[in-house]
Amino acid sequence: MNTEVSQMSNLNVEQARFNMIEQQIRPWDVLDPEVLALLSIVKREDFVPPACKDLAFADVELPLGNGVTMLEPKLEARLLQEAAVKNTDKVLEIGAGSGYMAALLAARAEFVVTVEIEPSLAKLARENLARAGVVNVSVEQGDASRGWATKAPYDVILVSASLPFVPKELLQQLQVGGRLVAVVGEQPVMSAQLVTRTGESTFNTVNLFETVTAPLRNVAQHEQFVF
């Protein structure tokens, strides 16, 4: 009887995952077959807080504690697609959270450095990634709001939170030909951007789509002018 219940439970989880991909993620123009396959393979439910297991596939941000949230699935998938990670890429993720995005990135990259400012979440990400058998990720605890220069340069930088603008220090940590993907702006106007370093001092920025998400902690702010 317990085996039957377990099988039913597994079927329900896989149906929920299928529905997430088909009803939330595909309609958001996530059509890369490799990305869609990864969303089936990397078990999102293993990276959400225990209290949120029933919401693992819901179209909402999930609280991770201390004001930090896990991006909704469609935004995670779209950012992953836009980063176009290759198996030779070294990737920096800013904002490890539960480790889920790092696991997705690691499945496509050569190596991922993911940095988390909140010590309890850095510990959680390490534990979740180890449990999932992900070995090509280094979880580091610290403030990466202006990048993580000790491991630079990177082929891809992905920010799992929003920035009011892209700091110059981040751009300088990209390889020539490297890409940065982040949600940029301030509420209520934000858009996901893809910034490509085209030369030593040249960058190409493309606005991809409009969205809104929580800001990165300790992020640099625009200077306030006092008249």
CSV table of C-alpha atoms in Angstrom, one decimal, residues 17 20-21 25 30 34-45 47 70-81 83-87 89 91 93 96 98-112 114 128-129 132 134-137 156 158 160:
chain,number,residue,atom,x,y,z
A,17,ARG,CA,6.3,19.6,-13.2
A,20,MET,CA,4.7,24.1,-14.9
A,21,ILE,CA,6.8,23.6,-18.1
A,25,ILE,CA,7.4,28.4,-19.0
A,30,VAL,CA,11.3,29.5,-23.3
A,34,GLU,CA,18.0,21.9,-23.7
A,35,VAL,CA,16.6,24.3,-21.1
A,36,LEU,CA,13.2,22.6,-21.1
A,37,ALA,CA,14.9,19.2,-20.7
A,38,LEU,CA,16.9,20.5,-17.7
A,39,LEU,CA,13.7,21.7,-16.0
A,40,SER,CA,12.6,18.1,-16.1
A,41,ILE,CA,15.9,16.7,-14.8
A,42,VAL,CA,16.9,19.2,-12.1
A,43,LYS,CA,14.3,18.6,-9.3
A,44,ARG,CA,13.0,22.0,-8.3
A,45,GLU,CA,11.1,20.5,-5.3
A,47,PHE,CA,15.6,23.1,-3.6
A,70,MET,CA,13.4,32.3,-4.9
A,71,LEU,CA,12.5,33.6,-8.4
A,72,GLU,CA,9.3,32.2,-10.0
A,73,PRO,CA,10.0,29.3,-12.4
A,74,LYS,CA,9.3,31.1,-15.6
A,75,LEU,CA,11.8,33.9,-14.8
A,76,GLU,CA,14.5,31.4,-13.8
A,77,ALA,CA,14.0,29.5,-17.1
A,78,ARG,CA,14.0,32.6,-19.2
A,79,LEU,CA,17.2,34.0,-17.6
A,80,LEU,CA,18.8,30.6,-18.1
A,81,GLN,CA,17.8,30.5,-21.7
A,83,ALA,CA,22.5,33.3,-20.8
A,84,ALA,CA,23.1,30.6,-23.5
A,85,VAL,CA,25.6,28.8,-21.3
A,86,LYS,CA,28.1,26.5,-23.1
A,87,ASN,CA,30.0,23.6,-21.6
A,89,ASP,CA,31.9,28.5,-19.7
A,91,VAL,CA,29.8,31.2,-14.7
A,93,GLU,CA,25.8,33.6,-10.2
A,96,ALA,CA,22.8,31.6,-4.6
A,98,SER,CA,18.7,27.7,-2.3
A,99,GLY,CA,21.1,26.7,-5.0
A,100,TYR,CA,18.6,25.8,-7.7
A,101,MET,CA,19.7,28.2,-10.4
A,102,ALA,CA,23.3,27.2,-9.7
A,103,ALA,CA,22.3,23.6,-10.3
A,104,LEU,CA,20.6,24.5,-13.6
A,105,LEU,CA,23.7,26.6,-14.7
A,106,ALA,CA,26.1,23.8,-13.7
A,107,ALA,CA,24.3,21.3,-15.9
A,108,ARG,CA,25.4,23.4,-18.9
A,109,ALA,CA,28.6,25.1,-17.7
A,110,GLU,CA,32.1,23.9,-17.1
A,111,PHE,CA,32.1,25.5,-13.6
A,112,VAL,CA,29.9,27.8,-11.6
A,114,THR,CA,27.7,31.2,-6.9
A,128,ASN,CA,21.1,21.1,-1.5
A,129,LEU,CA,23.7,21.0,-4.3
A,132,ALA,CA,21.7,16.6,-5.8
A,134,VAL,CA,26.3,18.7,-8.3
A,135,VAL,CA,30.1,18.8,-8.1
A,136,ASN,CA,31.0,21.7,-10.5
A,137,VAL,CA,29.7,24.5,-8.3
A,156,VAL,CA,28.6,34.4,-18.0
A,158,LEU,CA,23.8,35.9,-14.0
A,160,SER,CA,19.3,36.2,-9.4
